[in-house]
Structure formats: structure tokens, C-alpha cells
Amino acid sequence: MKVSVIIPCLNNASTLATQLAALAAQQYAEPWEVIVADNGSTDDTVAIAKQFGDRLPNLRVVDASRVGGSAHARNVAAAAARGEFLLFCDGDDEVGAGWVAAMAAALEKADLVGGYMEYWRLNEPWLVRAYSYENGLKLFESGYLKFASGCNLGIRHAVHDAVHGFDETLLRLQDVDYSWRVQQAGFKLSYAPDAIVHFRLRGSIRSVCRRAFKFGYTEPFLYQKHRNKGMPQILSWKSIVKTVALFPVRLIASLRDRASLCRVLMEGCWRGGELYGCIKHRYLPL
């Protein structure tokens, strides 16, 4: 088996069929498989996955419900995977035409690969503008090492095993930590522009803000984990205080349109999460 496509799922019944249909339409000459790792869904996720057995002959569903979190689901599927290359995508997105072939071709020359993230296809225009994702994203910048998103990531199976997979103690930003650890171990991260994933953002301001807070909360733990491995000081009290101080003025100015309001609230929640995370994880930003 050349390629194993891994999809961690938790209650993705409303979107999984779109992803599996996109995978069923892929053209790739080498043997490949799809593994849906169910993280304890209580809806029809598993039943919908099994409906694609005739369109994806090498489709398997594995139980990954012992530990909550997509990191555990990905690790369980990777342990069951037979492919030389592991390709990770999510159950609420849609891979583009030629995604499997593009990722596999890139992995012939690299250890870890990230593809192009496109946002217009599955999201309302105001939401794309709120994130400033009009032009899509390549590899993500972090102020430290670049990283690939877990929903559009490919890695050699041997490299995944060498870094002991995803950190299951992280419920957010596992892909950031994963990409950094792979590079810290001396492996190469590359970009595959033709490996396109249409990403589905959260559909309401409330859900966007909730997600931003959780990501911000995780950041201090991530920095604490990597600061002894050469990571520079990125998070600072100055940035947090500046956001808090300017928040009322920016909030009033943002009331002119939905995208601006969402952007300001999202940043405020992210910084609030960072502050709470600094206290919770006992991380002192300079």
C-alpha cells in the first residue's frame, strides 16, 4: 500500500459524505486506502462512512474512542495504516481534485508536506473576510518554525513513527506541535501547491470566538513545551495589554459590518484565551 488517507471524525454526519465523495473521485495509480477514525461519534458518522465502501474499496472504519481528541484518532489510524505515506484530512472539509496524487508526489522528495488551503468554496464571503483568508494560505507562519495544517498534511509513515505521532495531551494546535517536532528531529517540511483542501470555517461569530479562545488558551502550553528547543519568545504581555486596551475603540469601529465585528471579537477572545492560558499553565511572557 503506497498511501493511507486518514480522517479523524467526531459527529461529522452532516459533512463527511462531501469529503468521502471528493476522495472517491481522486485519480491515483498506486494502491491506497482511506481510514476513518471515529473518536466517539453519537450521530450517523460511522454509518455514512460505511456507505462509501463500494466507492472506496479500501475504506476502513476504526474505533478511536478510547481517548477524546483528534490527536488520538489520528494516532490510532496511523497505527492501523498500511501505507508508506500518511495523508491527513478532516471530515468537515473537502479535498480538491488531484489531492492524493499531489501529496504523494511531494512526499517522494520530502518528509512532511503541507498543501494549499482554500476558503471560498465552503464558507460565506463575510467569514472569509473576517479571517483575511481571501487569498488562501500556504504553509502557516508562527514566528518560529513553519507548520502544516492537520487537515492538509502528508508525512512518511516512518517519520510519523520516529516522532511518536501526535501529542495526545493537546486538544488544540496538535498540528503545530507535530510540525515543529518533525523539523526539530531533522526532517524536512515542504509545500505542495497542487494539494488543495477546501476548508470549512465555523459558521457563526459565537463558534468562531469559542474556537479562538480555545486556541489562545493552548498557546502558552505550546510555547512552554518548545522554548527549551530554540523557540524565541513570541507571546508577550505587551501584545495582550495592547489588545485589551484598544478593544473598546476597535469594537465600536467594527460595528459597520459583520466581517469586521467578527475579526475584532475573534482577536479579543484569542487574547483572552492566551491570558487565561498563561495563568493556568504558569507561563510568564516577557
PDB file of C-alpha atoms in Angstrom:
ATOM      1  CA  MET A   1       0.000   0.000   0.000  1.00  0.00           C
ATOM      2  CA  LYS A   2       1.517   3.313  -1.064  1.00  0.00           C
ATOM      3  CA  VAL A   3      -0.847   5.803   0.591  1.00  0.00           C
ATOM      4  CA  SER A   4      -3.140   5.802   3.619  1.00  0.00           C
ATOM      5  CA  VAL A   5      -5.603   8.696   3.865  1.00  0.00           C
ATOM      6  CA  ILE A   6      -6.603   9.291   7.492  1.00  0.00           C
ATOM      7  CA  ILE A   7      -9.762  11.136   8.554  1.00  0.00           C
ATOM      8  CA  PRO A   8     -10.360  11.707  12.286  1.00  0.00           C
ATOM      9  CA  CYS A   9     -14.086  12.146  12.913  1.00  0.00           C
ATOM     10  CA  LEU A  10     -16.363  13.229  15.720  1.00  0.00           C
ATOM     11  CA  ASN A  11     -20.025  13.795  14.813  1.00  0.00           C
ATOM     12  CA  ASN A  12     -19.305  14.721  11.193  1.00  0.00           C
ATOM     13  CA  ALA A  13     -22.504  13.198   9.791  1.00  0.00           C
ATOM     14  CA  SER A  14     -23.541  16.441   8.075  1.00  0.00           C
ATOM     15  CA  THR A  15     -20.257  16.890   6.185  1.00  0.00           C
ATOM     16  CA  LEU A  16     -18.420  13.565   5.890  1.00  0.00           C
ATOM     17  CA  ALA A  17     -20.174  12.489   2.690  1.00  0.00           C
ATOM     18  CA  THR A  18     -18.779  15.538   0.906  1.00  0.00           C
ATOM     19  CA  GLN A  19     -15.240  14.618   1.900  1.00  0.00           C
ATOM     20  CA  LEU A  20     -15.590  10.937   1.033  1.00  0.00           C
ATOM     21  CA  ALA A  21     -17.156  11.764  -2.334  1.00  0.00           C
ATOM     22  CA  ALA A  22     -14.179  14.011  -3.106  1.00  0.00           C
ATOM     23  CA  LEU A  23     -11.811  11.183  -2.202  1.00  0.00           C
ATOM     24  CA  ALA A  24     -13.785   8.695  -4.291  1.00  0.00           C
ATOM     25  CA  ALA A  25     -13.240  10.977  -7.300  1.00  0.00           C
ATOM     26  CA  GLN A  26      -9.437  11.005  -6.913  1.00  0.00           C
ATOM     27  CA  GLN A  27      -7.253   9.634  -9.708  1.00  0.00           C
ATOM     28  CA  TYR A  28      -4.169   7.882  -8.342  1.00  0.00           C
ATOM     29  CA  ALA A  29      -2.421   4.906  -9.934  1.00  0.00           C
ATOM     30  CA  GLU A  30      -0.815   3.350  -6.833  1.00  0.00           C
ATOM     31  CA  PRO A  31      -2.691   1.256  -4.227  1.00  0.00           C
ATOM     32  CA  TRP A  32      -4.199   3.437  -1.498  1.00  0.00           C
ATOM     33  CA  GLU A  33      -6.674   3.239   1.348  1.00  0.00           C
ATOM     34  CA  VAL A  34      -8.930   5.500   3.411  1.00  0.00           C
ATOM     35  CA  ILE A  35      -9.188   5.104   7.184  1.00  0.00           C
ATOM     36  CA  VAL A  36     -11.975   6.869   9.077  1.00  0.00           C
ATOM     37  CA  ALA A  37     -11.006   7.085  12.756  1.00  0.00           C
ATOM     38  CA  ASP A  38     -14.159   7.546  14.797  1.00  0.00           C
ATOM     39  CA  ASN A  39     -13.488   9.433  18.034  1.00  0.00           C
ATOM     40  CA  GLY A  40     -16.793   8.504  19.680  1.00  0.00           C
ATOM     41  CA  SER A  41     -19.473   9.919  17.382  1.00  0.00           C
ATOM     42  CA  THR A  42     -23.057   9.791  18.593  1.00  0.00           C
ATOM     43  CA  ASP A  43     -24.608  10.671  15.219  1.00  0.00           C
ATOM     44  CA  ASP A  44     -24.578   8.771  11.906  1.00  0.00           C
ATOM     45  CA  THR A  45     -20.900   9.396  11.112  1.00  0.00           C
ATOM     46  CA  VAL A  46     -19.929   5.710  11.097  1.00  0.00           C
ATOM     47  CA  ALA A  47     -22.981   4.645   9.080  1.00  0.00           C
ATOM     48  CA  ILE A  48     -22.299   7.303   6.450  1.00  0.00           C
ATOM     49  CA  ALA A  49     -18.654   6.250   6.200  1.00  0.00           C
ATOM     50  CA  LYS A  50     -19.629   2.630   5.629  1.00  0.00           C
ATOM     51  CA  GLN A  51     -21.980   3.665   2.811  1.00  0.00           C
ATOM     52  CA  PHE A  52     -18.905   4.562   0.756  1.00  0.00           C
ATOM     53  CA  GLY A  53     -17.467   1.052   0.913  1.00  0.00           C
ATOM     54  CA  ASP A  54     -18.366   0.362  -2.720  1.00  0.00           C
ATOM     55  CA  ARG A  55     -16.919   3.652  -3.987  1.00  0.00           C
ATOM     56  CA  LEU A  56     -13.771   3.406  -1.856  1.00  0.00           C
ATOM     57  CA  PRO A  57     -12.929  -0.324  -1.846  1.00  0.00           C
ATOM     58  CA  ASN A  58     -10.025   0.087   0.599  1.00  0.00           C
ATOM     59  CA  LEU A  59     -12.115   2.043   3.112  1.00  0.00           C
ATOM     60  CA  ARG A  60     -11.897   1.067   6.774  1.00  0.00           C
ATOM     61  CA  VAL A  61     -13.527   2.491   9.899  1.00  0.00           C
ATOM     62  CA  VAL A  62     -11.539   2.129  13.112  1.00  0.00           C
ATOM     63  CA  ASP A  63     -12.660   2.779  16.673  1.00  0.00           C
ATOM     64  CA  ALA A  64     -10.635   5.632  18.165  1.00  0.00           C
ATOM     65  CA  SER A  65     -12.956   6.496  21.029  1.00  0.00           C
ATOM     66  CA  ARG A  66     -10.787   5.462  23.981  1.00  0.00           C
ATOM     67  CA  VAL A  67      -9.319   8.977  24.354  1.00  0.00           C
ATOM     68  CA  GLY A  68     -11.010  12.189  23.274  1.00  0.00           C
ATOM     69  CA  GLY A  69      -9.311  14.396  20.718  1.00  0.00           C
ATOM     70  CA  SER A  70      -8.270  14.303  17.071  1.00  0.00           C
ATOM     71  CA  ALA A  71      -4.643  13.613  18.021  1.00  0.00           C
ATOM     72  CA  HIS A  72      -5.618  10.242  19.464  1.00  0.00           C
ATOM     73  CA  ALA A  73      -7.842   9.472  16.473  1.00  0.00           C
ATOM     74  CA  ARG A  74      -5.019  10.225  14.053  1.00  0.00           C
ATOM     75  CA  ASN A  75      -2.566   8.100  16.014  1.00  0.00           C
ATOM     76  CA  VAL A  76      -4.936   5.132  16.158  1.00  0.00           C
ATOM     77  CA  ALA A  77      -5.497   5.296  12.409  1.00  0.00           C
ATOM     78  CA  ALA A  78      -1.778   5.694  11.716  1.00  0.00           C
ATOM     79  CA  ALA A  79      -1.064   2.579  13.786  1.00  0.00           C
ATOM     80  CA  ALA A  80      -3.541   0.659  11.627  1.00  0.00           C
ATOM     81  CA  ALA A  81      -2.376   2.186   8.344  1.00  0.00           C
ATOM     82  CA  ARG A  82      -0.557   0.077   5.772  1.00  0.00           C
ATOM     83  CA  GLY A  83       0.676   2.937   3.582  1.00  0.00           C
ATOM     84  CA  GLU A  84       4.203   4.214   3.151  1.00  0.00           C
ATOM     85  CA  PHE A  85       2.749   7.735   3.133  1.00  0.00           C
ATOM     86  CA  LEU A  86       0.129   9.031   5.598  1.00  0.00           C
ATOM     87  CA  LEU A  87      -2.179  11.780   4.327  1.00  0.00           C
ATOM     88  CA  PHE A  88      -4.313  13.580   6.909  1.00  0.00           C
ATOM     89  CA  CYS A  89      -7.533  15.444   6.147  1.00  0.00           C
ATOM     90  CA  ASP A  90     -10.695  16.212   8.150  1.00  0.00           C
ATOM     91  CA  GLY A  91     -14.286  15.061   7.963  1.00  0.00           C
ATOM     92  CA  ASP A  92     -15.751  18.568   7.587  1.00  0.00           C
ATOM     93  CA  ASP A  93     -13.591  19.773   4.671  1.00  0.00           C
ATOM     94  CA  GLU A  94     -13.265  18.779   1.012  1.00  0.00           C
ATOM     95  CA  VAL A  95     -10.055  17.763  -0.728  1.00  0.00           C
ATOM     96  CA  GLY A  96      -9.501  19.182  -4.192  1.00  0.00           C
ATOM     97  CA  ALA A  97      -9.141  17.207  -7.414  1.00  0.00           C
ATOM     98  CA  GLY A  98      -5.751  15.505  -7.568  1.00  0.00           C
ATOM     99  CA  TRP A  99      -5.046  15.956  -3.861  1.00  0.00           C
ATOM    100  CA  VAL A 100      -3.893  12.379  -3.201  1.00  0.00           C
ATOM    101  CA  ALA A 101      -1.580  12.343  -6.234  1.00  0.00           C
ATOM    102  CA  ALA A 102      -0.130  15.782  -5.417  1.00  0.00           C
ATOM    103  CA  MET A 103       0.611  14.884  -1.805  1.00  0.00           C
ATOM    104  CA  ALA A 104       2.143  11.549  -2.738  1.00  0.00           C
ATOM    105  CA  ALA A 105       4.356  13.160  -5.394  1.00  0.00           C
ATOM    106  CA  ALA A 106       5.580  15.748  -2.880  1.00  0.00           C
ATOM    107  CA  LEU A 107       6.380  13.053  -0.307  1.00  0.00           C
ATOM    108  CA  GLU A 108       8.690  11.329  -2.768  1.00  0.00           C
ATOM    109  CA  LYS A 109      11.092  14.227  -2.108  1.00  0.00           C
ATOM    110  CA  ALA A 110      10.152  15.379   1.390  1.00  0.00           C
ATOM    111  CA  ASP A 111       9.442  14.027   4.866  1.00  0.00           C
ATOM    112  CA  LEU A 112       6.494  16.260   5.791  1.00  0.00           C
ATOM    113  CA  VAL A 113       4.242  18.157   3.377  1.00  0.00           C
ATOM    114  CA  GLY A 114       1.545  20.795   3.690  1.00  0.00           C
ATOM    115  CA  GLY A 115      -0.833  21.801   0.909  1.00  0.00           C
ATOM    116  CA  TYR A 116      -2.773  24.896  -0.109  1.00  0.00           C
ATOM    117  CA  MET A 117      -5.802  25.969   1.940  1.00  0.00           C
ATOM    118  CA  GLU A 118      -8.747  27.470   0.017  1.00  0.00           C
ATOM    119  CA  TYR A 119     -11.671  29.121   1.836  1.00  0.00           C
ATOM    120  CA  TRP A 120     -14.248  30.475  -0.620  1.00  0.00           C
ATOM    121  CA  ARG A 121     -15.864  27.176  -1.649  1.00  0.00           C
ATOM    122  CA  LEU A 122     -17.403  26.138   1.692  1.00  0.00           C
ATOM    123  CA  ASN A 123     -17.839  29.455   3.531  1.00  0.00           C
ATOM    124  CA  GLU A 124     -19.879  32.635   3.354  1.00  0.00           C
ATOM    125  CA  PRO A 125     -17.904  35.640   1.988  1.00  0.00           C
ATOM    126  CA  TRP A 126     -18.140  37.667   5.210  1.00  0.00           C
ATOM    127  CA  LEU A 127     -16.491  34.842   7.145  1.00  0.00           C
ATOM    128  CA  VAL A 128     -13.578  34.566   4.715  1.00  0.00           C
ATOM    129  CA  ARG A 129     -13.025  38.313   5.012  1.00  0.00           C
ATOM    130  CA  ALA A 130     -13.212  38.142   8.811  1.00  0.00           C
ATOM    131  CA  TYR A 131     -10.216  35.796   8.801  1.00  0.00           C
ATOM    132  CA  SER A 132      -8.460  37.726   5.989  1.00  0.00           C
ATOM    133  CA  TYR A 133      -8.216  34.456   4.074  1.00  0.00           C
ATOM    134  CA  GLU A 134      -9.244  35.888   0.695  1.00  0.00           C
ATOM    135  CA  ASN A 135      -6.060  34.619  -0.977  1.00  0.00           C
ATOM    136  CA  GLY A 136      -5.956  31.302   0.851  1.00  0.00           C
ATOM    137  CA  LEU A 137      -2.958  30.045   2.805  1.00  0.00           C
ATOM    138  CA  LYS A 138       0.193  28.099   2.072  1.00  0.00           C
ATOM    139  CA  LEU A 139       2.321  26.851   4.965  1.00  0.00           C
ATOM    140  CA  PHE A 140       1.432  28.656   8.176  1.00  0.00           C
ATOM    141  CA  GLU A 141       3.837  31.141   9.763  1.00  0.00           C
ATOM    142  CA  SER A 142       4.263  31.070  13.530  1.00  0.00           C
ATOM    143  CA  GLY A 143       7.165  33.360  14.390  1.00  0.00           C
ATOM    144  CA  TYR A 144       9.173  30.177  14.908  1.00  0.00           C
ATOM    145  CA  LEU A 145       9.122  27.218  12.509  1.00  0.00           C
ATOM    146  CA  LYS A 146       6.513  26.952   9.776  1.00  0.00           C
ATOM    147  CA  PHE A 147       3.802  24.341  10.156  1.00  0.00           C
ATOM    148  CA  ALA A 148       1.261  22.460   8.071  1.00  0.00           C
ATOM    149  CA  SER A 149      -2.423  22.241   8.972  1.00  0.00           C
ATOM    150  CA  GLY A 150      -3.573  18.854  10.216  1.00  0.00           C
ATOM    151  CA  CYS A 151      -6.405  18.880   7.661  1.00  0.00           C
ATOM    152  CA  ASN A 152      -3.971  19.080   4.728  1.00  0.00           C
ATOM    153  CA  LEU A 153      -0.840  17.277   5.820  1.00  0.00           C
ATOM    154  CA  GLY A 154       1.207  14.395   4.478  1.00  0.00           C
ATOM    155  CA  ILE A 155       4.088  12.566   6.135  1.00  0.00           C
ATOM    156  CA  ARG A 156       6.178   9.479   5.623  1.00  0.00           C
ATOM    157  CA  HIS A 157       4.928   6.708   7.874  1.00  0.00           C
ATOM    158  CA  ALA A 158       8.445   6.097   9.197  1.00  0.00           C
ATOM    159  CA  VAL A 159       8.797   9.777  10.167  1.00  0.00           C
ATOM    160  CA  HIS A 160       5.445   9.748  11.988  1.00  0.00           C
ATOM    161  CA  ASP A 161       6.659   6.763  13.988  1.00  0.00           C
ATOM    162  CA  ALA A 162      10.038   8.399  14.655  1.00  0.00           C
ATOM    163  CA  VAL A 163       8.411  11.393  16.400  1.00  0.00           C
ATOM    164  CA  HIS A 164       5.859   9.144  18.171  1.00  0.00           C
ATOM    165  CA  GLY A 165       2.868  10.641  16.411  1.00  0.00           C
ATOM    166  CA  PHE A 166       0.671  13.493  17.583  1.00  0.00           C
ATOM    167  CA  ASP A 167       0.779  14.685  21.200  1.00  0.00           C
ATOM    168  CA  GLU A 168      -2.490  13.423  22.680  1.00  0.00           C
ATOM    169  CA  THR A 169      -2.280  15.795  25.652  1.00  0.00           C
ATOM    170  CA  LEU A 170      -3.017  18.683  23.263  1.00  0.00           C
ATOM    171  CA  LEU A 171      -6.665  19.192  22.332  1.00  0.00           C
ATOM    172  CA  ARG A 172      -5.788  22.146  20.094  1.00  0.00           C
ATOM    173  CA  LEU A 173      -2.762  23.105  17.949  1.00  0.00           C
ATOM    174  CA  GLN A 174      -1.611  19.482  17.706  1.00  0.00           C
ATOM    175  CA  ASP A 175      -0.604  20.068  14.089  1.00  0.00           C
ATOM    176  CA  VAL A 176       1.638  22.989  15.103  1.00  0.00           C
ATOM    177  CA  ASP A 177       3.398  20.906  17.732  1.00  0.00           C
ATOM    178  CA  TYR A 178       3.629  17.944  15.334  1.00  0.00           C
ATOM    179  CA  SER A 179       5.182  20.003  12.533  1.00  0.00           C
ATOM    180  CA  TRP A 180       7.665  21.596  14.906  1.00  0.00           C
ATOM    181  CA  ARG A 181       8.743  18.288  16.417  1.00  0.00           C
ATOM    182  CA  VAL A 182       9.240  16.750  12.988  1.00  0.00           C
ATOM    183  CA  GLN A 183      11.533  19.614  11.996  1.00  0.00           C
ATOM    184  CA  GLN A 184      13.327  19.628  15.337  1.00  0.00           C
ATOM    185  CA  ALA A 185      14.130  15.960  14.690  1.00  0.00           C
ATOM    186  CA  GLY A 186      15.937  16.975  11.496  1.00  0.00           C
ATOM    187  CA  PHE A 187      13.258  16.175   8.913  1.00  0.00           C
ATOM    188  CA  LYS A 188      12.192  18.436   6.041  1.00  0.00           C
ATOM    189  CA  LEU A 189       8.878  20.291   5.672  1.00  0.00           C
ATOM    190  CA  SER A 190       7.846  21.117   2.092  1.00  0.00           C
ATOM    191  CA  TYR A 191       4.914  22.823   0.378  1.00  0.00           C
ATOM    192  CA  ALA A 192       2.720  21.127  -2.237  1.00  0.00           C
ATOM    193  CA  PRO A 193       0.792  23.894  -4.073  1.00  0.00           C
ATOM    194  CA  ASP A 194      -1.354  21.465  -6.061  1.00  0.00           C
ATOM    195  CA  ALA A 195      -2.584  19.654  -2.921  1.00  0.00           C
ATOM    196  CA  ILE A 196      -5.670  21.781  -2.314  1.00  0.00           C
ATOM    197  CA  VAL A 197      -8.125  21.447   0.553  1.00  0.00           C
ATOM    198  CA  HIS A 198     -11.327  23.481   0.701  1.00  0.00           C
ATOM    199  CA  PHE A 199     -11.528  24.357   4.400  1.00  0.00           C
ATOM    200  CA  ARG A 200     -14.806  24.815   6.266  1.00  0.00           C
ATOM    201  CA  LEU A 201     -14.686  27.591   8.864  1.00  0.00           C
ATOM    202  CA  ARG A 202     -17.005  27.783  11.875  1.00  0.00           C
ATOM    203  CA  GLY A 203     -20.284  29.234  10.640  1.00  0.00           C
ATOM    204  CA  SER A 204     -21.211  31.757  13.351  1.00  0.00           C
ATOM    205  CA  ILE A 205     -19.482  34.528  15.269  1.00  0.00           C
ATOM    206  CA  ARG A 206     -20.113  32.672  18.536  1.00  0.00           C
ATOM    207  CA  SER A 207     -18.454  29.464  17.315  1.00  0.00           C
ATOM    208  CA  VAL A 208     -15.556  31.429  15.802  1.00  0.00           C
ATOM    209  CA  CYS A 209     -14.954  33.192  19.121  1.00  0.00           C
ATOM    210  CA  ARG A 210     -15.205  29.971  21.126  1.00  0.00           C
ATOM    211  CA  ARG A 211     -12.610  28.356  18.862  1.00  0.00           C
ATOM    212  CA  ALA A 212     -10.311  31.396  19.091  1.00  0.00           C
ATOM    213  CA  PHE A 213     -10.415  31.316  22.904  1.00  0.00           C
ATOM    214  CA  LYS A 214      -9.503  27.613  22.990  1.00  0.00           C
ATOM    215  CA  PHE A 215      -6.603  28.131  20.598  1.00  0.00           C
ATOM    216  CA  GLY A 216      -5.344  31.096  22.609  1.00  0.00           C
ATOM    217  CA  TYR A 217      -5.607  29.082  25.812  1.00  0.00           C
ATOM    218  CA  THR A 218      -3.388  26.350  24.335  1.00  0.00           C
ATOM    219  CA  GLU A 219      -0.660  28.679  23.059  1.00  0.00           C
ATOM    220  CA  PRO A 220       1.179  29.225  26.384  1.00  0.00           C
ATOM    221  CA  PHE A 221       1.399  25.468  26.963  1.00  0.00           C
ATOM    222  CA  LEU A 222       2.791  25.021  23.463  1.00  0.00           C
ATOM    223  CA  TYR A 223       5.387  27.760  23.980  1.00  0.00           C
ATOM    224  CA  GLN A 224       6.315  26.336  27.358  1.00  0.00           C
ATOM    225  CA  LYS A 225       6.872  22.953  25.751  1.00  0.00           C
ATOM    226  CA  HIS A 226       9.144  24.252  22.975  1.00  0.00           C
ATOM    227  CA  ARG A 227      11.016  27.191  24.476  1.00  0.00           C
ATOM    228  CA  ASN A 228      13.950  24.990  25.512  1.00  0.00           C
ATOM    229  CA  LYS A 229      14.285  23.776  21.924  1.00  0.00           C
ATOM    230  CA  GLY A 230      15.223  27.106  20.396  1.00  0.00           C
ATOM    231  CA  MET A 231      11.828  28.740  20.164  1.00  0.00           C
ATOM    232  CA  PRO A 232      12.034  32.542  20.581  1.00  0.00           C
ATOM    233  CA  GLN A 233       9.738  34.487  22.892  1.00  0.00           C
ATOM    234  CA  ILE A 234       6.638  35.225  20.802  1.00  0.00           C
ATOM    235  CA  LEU A 235       3.847  35.785  23.269  1.00  0.00           C
ATOM    236  CA  SER A 236       4.223  38.975  25.334  1.00  0.00           C
ATOM    237  CA  TRP A 237       2.306  40.930  27.933  1.00  0.00           C
ATOM    238  CA  LYS A 238       2.593  43.953  25.658  1.00  0.00           C
ATOM    239  CA  SER A 239       0.550  42.334  22.898  1.00  0.00           C
ATOM    240  CA  ILE A 240      -2.109  41.145  25.336  1.00  0.00           C
ATOM    241  CA  VAL A 241      -2.414  44.502  27.136  1.00  0.00           C
ATOM    242  CA  LYS A 242      -2.487  46.407  23.835  1.00  0.00           C
ATOM    243  CA  THR A 243      -5.374  44.299  22.563  1.00  0.00           C
ATOM    244  CA  VAL A 244      -7.325  44.740  25.796  1.00  0.00           C
ATOM    245  CA  ALA A 245      -6.719  48.486  25.873  1.00  0.00           C
ATOM    246  CA  LEU A 246      -7.769  49.080  22.268  1.00  0.00           C
ATOM    247  CA  PHE A 247     -10.640  46.595  22.299  1.00  0.00           C
ATOM    248  CA  PRO A 248     -13.496  49.074  23.097  1.00  0.00           C
ATOM    249  CA  VAL A 249     -12.403  51.506  20.377  1.00  0.00           C
ATOM    250  CA  ARG A 250     -11.908  48.768  17.788  1.00  0.00           C
ATOM    251  CA  LEU A 251     -15.218  47.163  18.741  1.00  0.00           C
ATOM    252  CA  ILE A 252     -17.157  50.386  18.114  1.00  0.00           C
ATOM    253  CA  ALA A 253     -15.384  50.906  14.798  1.00  0.00           C
ATOM    254  CA  SER A 254     -16.116  47.325  13.742  1.00  0.00           C
ATOM    255  CA  LEU A 255     -19.897  47.656  14.036  1.00  0.00           C
ATOM    256  CA  ARG A 256     -20.060  48.836  10.425  1.00  0.00           C
ATOM    257  CA  ASP A 257     -20.053  45.294   9.045  1.00  0.00           C
ATOM    258  CA  ARG A 258     -20.223  41.668  10.149  1.00  0.00           C
ATOM    259  CA  ALA A 259     -16.740  40.670   8.983  1.00  0.00           C
ATOM    260  CA  SER A 260     -15.055  43.482  10.917  1.00  0.00           C
ATOM    261  CA  LEU A 261     -17.047  42.728  14.058  1.00  0.00           C
ATOM    262  CA  CYS A 262     -16.148  39.044  13.868  1.00  0.00           C
ATOM    263  CA  ARG A 263     -12.457  39.853  13.365  1.00  0.00           C
ATOM    264  CA  VAL A 264     -12.299  42.126  16.425  1.00  0.00           C
ATOM    265  CA  LEU A 265     -14.241  39.729  18.659  1.00  0.00           C
ATOM    266  CA  MET A 266     -12.127  36.795  17.484  1.00  0.00           C
ATOM    267  CA  GLU A 267      -8.877  38.588  18.300  1.00  0.00           C
ATOM    268  CA  GLY A 268     -10.226  39.653  21.684  1.00  0.00           C
ATOM    269  CA  CYS A 269     -11.215  36.068  22.524  1.00  0.00           C
ATOM    270  CA  TRP A 270      -7.855  34.761  21.337  1.00  0.00           C
ATOM    271  CA  ARG A 271      -6.004  37.195  23.607  1.00  0.00           C
ATOM    272  CA  GLY A 272      -8.349  36.385  26.452  1.00  0.00           C
ATOM    273  CA  GLY A 273      -7.558  32.726  25.956  1.00  0.00           C
ATOM    274  CA  GLU A 274      -3.834  33.491  25.972  1.00  0.00           C
ATOM    275  CA  LEU A 275      -4.149  35.383  29.246  1.00  0.00           C
ATOM    276  CA  TYR A 276      -6.130  32.570  30.870  1.00  0.00           C
ATOM    277  CA  GLY A 277      -3.659  30.033  29.476  1.00  0.00           C
ATOM    278  CA  CYS A 278      -0.677  31.953  30.889  1.00  0.00           C
ATOM    279  CA  ILE A 279      -2.261  31.817  34.343  1.00  0.00           C
ATOM    280  CA  LYS A 280      -3.398  28.210  34.035  1.00  0.00           C
ATOM    281  CA  HIS A 281      -0.097  26.898  32.640  1.00  0.00           C
ATOM    282  CA  ARG A 282       2.052  29.208  34.781  1.00  0.00           C
ATOM    283  CA  TYR A 283       3.748  30.677  31.753  1.00  0.00           C
ATOM    284  CA  LEU A 284       5.284  34.133  32.161  1.00  0.00           C
ATOM    285  CA  PRO A 285       5.501  36.010  28.843  1.00  0.00           C
ATOM    286  CA  LEU A 286       8.079  38.779  28.745  1.00  0.00           C
TER     287      LEU A 286
END
